[in-house]
mmCIF file of C-alpha atoms in Angstrom:
data_model
loop_
_atom_site.group_PDB
_atom_site.id
_atom_site.type_symbol
_atom_site.label_atom_id
_atom_site.label_comp_id
_atom_site.label_asym_id
_atom_site.label_seq_id
_atom_site.Cartn_x
_atom_site.Cartn_y
_atom_site.Cartn_z
ATOM 1 C CA UNK A 124 22.622 33.334 -52.147
ATOM 2 C CA UNK A 125 23.224 30.787 -48.903
ATOM 3 C CA UNK A 126 20.234 29.813 -46.639
ATOM 4 C CA UNK A 127 19.116 26.834 -44.593
ATOM 5 C CA UNK A 128 16.021 26.510 -42.933
ATOM 6 C CA UNK A 129 14.789 24.551 -40.186
ATOM 7 C CA UNK A 130 12.201 24.072 -37.552
ATOM 8 C CA UNK A 131 12.318 26.167 -34.701
ATOM 9 C CA UNK A 132 11.301 24.104 -31.301
ATOM 10 C CA UNK A 133 10.033 19.469 -31.622
ATOM 11 C CA UNK A 134 8.660 18.801 -28.538
ATOM 12 C CA UNK A 135 7.694 14.523 -28.459
ATOM 13 C CA UNK A 136 7.900 12.552 -25.157
ATOM 14 C CA UNK A 137 10.391 10.148 -24.388
ATOM 15 C CA UNK A 138 10.987 7.050 -25.855
ATOM 16 C CA UNK A 139 9.193 8.553 -28.949
ATOM 17 C CA UNK A 140 11.275 9.113 -31.995
ATOM 18 C CA UNK A 141 12.056 12.280 -33.011
ATOM 19 C CA UNK A 142 12.428 13.179 -36.175
ATOM 20 C CA UNK A 143 14.114 17.115 -37.119
ATOM 21 C CA UNK A 144 13.309 18.856 -40.583
ATOM 22 C CA UNK A 145 16.037 21.014 -42.476
ATOM 23 C CA UNK A 146 15.965 22.292 -46.018
ATOM 24 C CA UNK A 147 19.631 24.007 -47.504
ATOM 25 C CA UNK A 148 19.678 25.265 -50.826
ATOM 26 C CA UNK A 149 23.403 25.224 -51.786
ATOM 27 C CA UNK A 150 23.406 22.106 -54.172
ATOM 28 C CA UNK A 151 26.789 22.081 -54.743
ATOM 29 C CA UNK A 152 27.262 20.936 -50.932
ATOM 30 C CA UNK A 153 29.486 18.014 -50.574
ATOM 31 C CA UNK A 154 28.743 17.588 -46.776
ATOM 32 C CA UNK A 155 25.228 18.293 -44.312
ATOM 33 C CA UNK A 156 26.297 17.824 -40.734
ATOM 34 C CA UNK A 157 24.374 17.791 -37.835
ATOM 35 C CA UNK A 158 25.828 19.496 -34.398
ATOM 36 C CA UNK A 159 23.660 19.478 -30.728
ATOM 37 C CA UNK A 160 23.760 22.184 -28.440
ATOM 38 C CA UNK A 161 23.984 21.991 -24.873
ATOM 39 C CA UNK A 162 22.495 25.350 -23.433
ATOM 40 C CA UNK A 163 26.004 27.480 -22.859
ATOM 41 C CA UNK A 164 28.178 25.320 -24.663
ATOM 42 C CA UNK A 165 30.091 24.771 -27.498
ATOM 43 C CA UNK A 166 28.621 22.402 -31.123
ATOM 44 C CA UNK A 167 29.274 18.936 -30.648
ATOM 45 C CA UNK A 168 29.648 17.237 -34.216
ATOM 46 C CA UNK A 169 27.194 14.446 -34.217
ATOM 47 C CA UNK A 170 26.663 13.056 -37.692
ATOM 48 C CA UNK A 171 27.309 14.146 -41.252
ATOM 49 C CA UNK A 172 26.385 12.576 -44.955
ATOM 50 C CA UNK A 173 27.945 12.506 -48.201
ATOM 51 C CA UNK A 174 25.726 14.282 -50.545
ATOM 52 C CA UNK A 175 26.026 10.942 -53.019
ATOM 53 C CA UNK A 176 23.783 9.261 -49.956
ATOM 54 C CA UNK A 177 21.180 8.641 -49.355
ATOM 55 C CA UNK A 178 20.691 8.092 -45.693
ATOM 56 C CA UNK A 179 23.165 7.391 -43.103
ATOM 57 C CA UNK A 180 22.695 5.380 -39.870
ATOM 58 C CA UNK A 181 24.599 5.787 -36.229
ATOM 59 C CA UNK A 182 23.472 3.650 -33.811
ATOM 60 C CA UNK A 183 20.646 6.384 -32.712
ATOM 61 C CA UNK A 184 20.881 8.721 -35.419
ATOM 62 C CA UNK A 185 19.333 8.535 -38.559
ATOM 63 C CA UNK A 186 19.875 11.666 -41.605
ATOM 64 C CA UNK A 187 18.014 10.848 -44.765
ATOM 65 C CA UNK A 188 18.926 12.894 -48.057
ATOM 66 C CA UNK A 189 17.165 13.966 -50.243
ATOM 67 C CA UNK A 190 19.070 16.023 -52.961
ATOM 68 C CA UNK A 191 16.378 16.525 -55.551
ATOM 69 C CA UNK A 192 14.268 18.182 -52.709
ATOM 70 C CA UNK A 193 17.934 19.954 -50.741
ATOM 71 C CA UNK A 194 15.364 18.317 -47.547
ATOM 72 C CA UNK A 195 17.318 16.968 -44.871
ATOM 73 C CA UNK A 196 16.389 14.819 -42.049
ATOM 74 C CA UNK A 197 17.314 13.784 -38.856
ATOM 75 C CA UNK A 198 15.694 11.054 -36.857
ATOM 76 C CA UNK A 199 16.728 9.760 -33.350
ATOM 77 C CA UNK A 200 15.533 6.746 -31.734
ATOM 78 C CA UNK A 201 14.369 6.726 -28.368
ATOM 79 C CA UNK A 202 14.393 9.683 -27.949
ATOM 80 C CA UNK A 203 15.792 10.034 -24.170
ATOM 81 C CA UNK A 204 15.602 13.260 -21.830
ATOM 82 C CA UNK A 205 19.520 13.954 -22.482
ATOM 83 C CA UNK A 206 18.902 14.083 -26.715
ATOM 84 C CA UNK A 207 16.731 17.394 -25.255
ATOM 85 C CA UNK A 208 19.103 20.458 -26.962
ATOM 86 C CA UNK A 209 19.188 22.652 -30.216
ATOM 87 C CA UNK A 210 19.899 21.104 -33.058
ATOM 88 C CA UNK A 211 21.992 22.615 -36.101
ATOM 89 C CA UNK A 212 21.833 21.552 -40.359
ATOM 90 C CA UNK A 213 24.496 22.694 -41.287
ATOM 91 C CA UNK A 214 25.782 22.940 -45.391
ATOM 92 C CA UNK A 215 29.305 23.874 -46.593
ATOM 93 C CA UNK A 216 29.003 26.357 -48.670
ATOM 94 C CA UNK A 217 30.561 26.316 -52.090
ATOM 95 C CA UNK A 218 32.783 24.088 -51.116
ATOM 96 C CA UNK A 219 35.137 26.313 -49.804
ATOM 97 C CA UNK A 220 35.275 25.168 -45.994
ATOM 98 C CA UNK A 221 32.880 27.587 -44.106
ATOM 99 C CA UNK A 222 29.306 25.768 -42.692
ATOM 100 C CA UNK A 223 26.396 27.962 -43.298
ATOM 101 C CA UNK A 224 23.662 26.714 -40.329
ATOM 102 C CA UNK A 225 20.076 26.273 -40.094
ATOM 103 C CA UNK A 226 18.417 28.552 -36.951
ATOM 104 C CA UNK A 227 18.220 25.290 -34.802
ATOM 105 C CA UNK A 228 15.498 23.311 -33.690
ATOM 106 C CA UNK A 229 15.035 23.258 -30.243
ATOM 107 C CA UNK A 230 14.210 19.752 -28.641
ATOM 108 C CA UNK A 231 11.962 19.348 -25.674
ATOM 109 C CA UNK A 232 11.795 15.822 -24.363
ATOM 110 C CA UNK A 233 9.105 14.594 -21.092
ATOM 111 C CA UNK A 234 9.232 12.002 -19.547
ATOM 112 C CA UNK B 116 37.036 12.710 -33.063
ATOM 113 C CA UNK B 117 39.000 16.249 -32.659
ATOM 114 C CA UNK B 118 39.906 18.660 -30.254
ATOM 115 C CA UNK B 119 39.345 22.029 -30.034
ATOM 116 C CA UNK B 120 39.931 24.146 -26.772
ATOM 117 C CA UNK B 121 38.965 27.240 -26.438
ATOM 118 C CA UNK B 122 40.129 29.453 -23.711
ATOM 119 C CA UNK B 123 38.896 31.281 -21.338
ATOM 120 C CA UNK B 124 34.818 29.749 -21.583
ATOM 121 C CA UNK B 125 33.753 33.370 -19.856
ATOM 122 C CA UNK B 126 35.162 36.460 -19.664
ATOM 123 C CA UNK B 127 33.171 40.034 -18.462
ATOM 124 C CA UNK B 128 35.743 42.879 -19.574
ATOM 125 C CA UNK B 129 34.645 46.727 -18.973
ATOM 126 C CA UNK B 130 33.463 49.327 -21.957
ATOM 127 C CA UNK B 131 36.200 50.146 -24.027
ATOM 128 C CA UNK B 132 39.110 47.663 -23.262
ATOM 129 C CA UNK B 133 40.274 44.537 -25.897
ATOM 130 C CA UNK B 134 39.783 40.800 -24.685
ATOM 131 C CA UNK B 135 42.137 38.227 -26.725
ATOM 132 C CA UNK B 136 40.350 34.383 -27.241
ATOM 133 C CA UNK B 137 42.215 31.170 -28.309
ATOM 134 C CA UNK B 138 40.850 29.429 -30.443
ATOM 135 C CA UNK B 139 43.530 25.422 -30.049
ATOM 136 C CA UNK B 140 43.620 22.467 -32.307
ATOM 137 C CA UNK B 141 45.000 19.966 -29.954
ATOM 138 C CA UNK B 142 45.706 16.802 -31.732
ATOM 139 C CA UNK B 143 45.854 17.845 -35.349
ATOM 140 C CA UNK B 144 46.447 20.534 -37.794
ATOM 141 C CA UNK B 145 44.683 22.789 -38.993
ATOM 142 C CA UNK B 146 45.039 25.673 -41.902
ATOM 143 C CA UNK B 147 42.326 27.165 -41.855
ATOM 144 C CA UNK B 148 39.889 27.984 -38.409
ATOM 145 C CA UNK B 149 36.363 30.105 -38.519
ATOM 146 C CA UNK B 150 35.566 31.848 -36.402
ATOM 147 C CA UNK B 151 31.507 32.177 -35.768
ATOM 148 C CA UNK B 152 29.204 34.157 -33.418
ATOM 149 C CA UNK B 153 26.638 33.459 -31.505
ATOM 150 C CA UNK B 154 23.127 35.375 -29.952
ATOM 151 C CA UNK B 155 21.371 34.058 -27.739
ATOM 152 C CA UNK B 156 17.966 32.165 -29.035
ATOM 153 C CA UNK B 157 19.340 32.576 -32.932
ATOM 154 C CA UNK B 158 22.112 30.066 -35.129
ATOM 155 C CA UNK B 159 25.559 31.174 -35.769
ATOM 156 C CA UNK B 160 26.735 33.765 -37.901
ATOM 157 C CA UNK B 161 30.178 33.047 -39.454
ATOM 158 C CA UNK B 162 32.655 36.675 -38.903
ATOM 159 C CA UNK B 163 36.129 35.139 -39.857
ATOM 160 C CA UNK B 164 37.854 32.343 -41.858
ATOM 161 C CA UNK B 165 41.741 32.418 -40.251
ATOM 162 C CA UNK B 166 43.915 30.749 -42.583
ATOM 163 C CA UNK B 167 47.652 30.610 -40.972
ATOM 164 C CA UNK B 168 50.296 32.367 -42.452
ATOM 165 C CA UNK B 169 48.044 35.000 -44.463
ATOM 166 C CA UNK B 170 45.501 37.424 -43.941
ATOM 167 C CA UNK B 171 41.843 36.289 -42.495
ATOM 168 C CA UNK B 172 39.047 36.947 -44.909
ATOM 169 C CA UNK B 173 36.236 38.403 -43.122
ATOM 170 C CA UNK B 174 32.453 37.978 -43.768
ATOM 171 C CA UNK B 175 30.608 40.991 -45.462
ATOM 172 C CA UNK B 176 29.656 43.749 -42.455
ATOM 173 C CA UNK B 177 32.199 42.083 -39.774
ATOM 174 C CA UNK B 178 34.379 44.857 -38.823
ATOM 175 C CA UNK B 179 37.980 43.445 -39.476
ATOM 176 C CA UNK B 180 39.498 46.533 -37.030
ATOM 177 C CA UNK B 181 37.096 45.852 -34.094
ATOM 178 C CA UNK B 182 37.674 41.435 -35.181
ATOM 179 C CA UNK B 183 41.382 41.538 -35.263
ATOM 180 C CA UNK B 184 42.232 37.985 -36.170
ATOM 181 C CA UNK B 185 45.435 35.440 -35.860
ATOM 182 C CA UNK B 186 46.582 32.656 -37.503
ATOM 183 C CA UNK B 187 50.511 32.334 -36.164
ATOM 184 C CA UNK B 188 50.294 28.862 -36.020
ATOM 185 C CA UNK B 189 48.319 25.130 -37.270
ATOM 186 C CA UNK B 190 47.071 25.127 -33.918
ATOM 187 C CA UNK B 191 46.697 28.435 -32.533
ATOM 188 C CA UNK B 192 44.093 30.881 -34.042
ATOM 189 C CA UNK B 193 43.472 33.596 -31.668
ATOM 190 C CA UNK B 194 40.412 36.513 -32.055
ATOM 191 C CA UNK B 195 40.458 40.193 -30.241
ATOM 192 C CA UNK B 196 37.856 41.945 -29.702
ATOM 193 C CA UNK B 197 39.177 45.999 -29.745
ATOM 194 C CA UNK B 198 37.374 48.691 -27.892
ATOM 195 C CA UNK B 199 34.635 46.200 -26.543
ATOM 196 C CA UNK B 200 30.715 47.535 -26.038
ATOM 197 C CA UNK B 201 27.747 45.887 -24.513
ATOM 198 C CA UNK B 202 27.121 45.718 -27.961
ATOM 199 C CA UNK B 203 29.648 43.225 -28.623
ATOM 200 C CA UNK B 204 28.722 40.532 -25.727
ATOM 201 C CA UNK B 205 27.457 37.674 -27.361
ATOM 202 C CA UNK B 206 28.911 34.199 -27.970
ATOM 203 C CA UNK B 207 32.116 33.411 -29.614
ATOM 204 C CA UNK B 208 33.330 30.200 -30.910
ATOM 205 C CA UNK B 209 35.420 28.831 -33.156
ATOM 206 C CA UNK B 210 35.804 25.493 -35.247
ATOM 207 C CA UNK B 211 39.151 24.126 -37.349
ATOM 208 C CA UNK B 212 39.520 21.807 -40.419
ATOM 209 C CA UNK B 213 41.998 18.940 -40.573
ATOM 210 C CA UNK B 214 44.548 19.262 -42.932
ATOM 211 C CA UNK B 215 44.170 16.219 -44.131
ATOM 212 C CA UNK B 216 39.984 14.656 -42.878
ATOM 213 C CA UNK B 217 38.766 17.771 -44.665
ATOM 214 C CA UNK B 218 35.015 16.679 -44.527
ATOM 215 C CA UNK B 219 33.865 17.705 -40.706
ATOM 216 C CA UNK B 220 34.404 20.920 -38.633
ATOM 217 C CA UNK B 221 35.326 20.510 -34.330
ATOM 218 C CA UNK B 222 34.082 23.405 -33.072
ATOM 219 C CA UNK B 223 35.355 24.447 -29.055
ATOM 220 C CA UNK B 224 33.157 24.691 -26.276
ATOM 221 C CA UNK B 225 32.878 28.663 -26.842
ATOM 222 C CA UNK B 226 33.285 32.199 -24.988
ATOM 223 C CA UNK B 227 30.559 34.072 -23.582
ATOM 224 C CA UNK B 228 31.419 37.976 -23.626
ATOM 225 C CA UNK B 229 29.988 40.672 -21.132
ATOM 226 C CA UNK B 230 31.078 44.285 -21.848
ATOM 227 C CA UNK B 231 29.686 46.456 -19.270
#
């Protein structure tokens, strides 16, 4: 079955880098996603990576994908207090279009 | 990115009544929309996949007679929670995929349903 796992909490100081990790089980996933959710709001797509890529960089965000270990990470450089939110990784399950989400990692940024 | 609009953002209803939630893709066409439910401090659980012009596909354990889904056009899907009870109180979020793109799923802002 499908399963995506994340650590639940991460606390960093403003200006530091944050690294949020995720593991998944469906090796046939073509795309893997990172979403951000602020309190009471929907999900904002941050970035996604195609499964034949190892890395993708988009401004302060760097996504690393290790297909062998089925491990995905999101690095946020120069983390700001406005980055405090819950971050979800997700994979497309069985290429059917539905997304399977991890539990979400709550990022707390302290000034 | 593409915009998905969900309405209402908050609704309070009495037990036994029905509530309809709308999900619209504003600047793209979506043959498929997805409905998720999120409990406090928890992840999103897929409830059903809504396909334009056909019946929705429900995930295991989701009552199709309780959560009615209609996807009448390429830009609109609705979720109706029928005979709502307090345990149906939750955060409901829809997402939609562009027909042509197929890579990104865009989410609505969510609907906070409270059944009293």
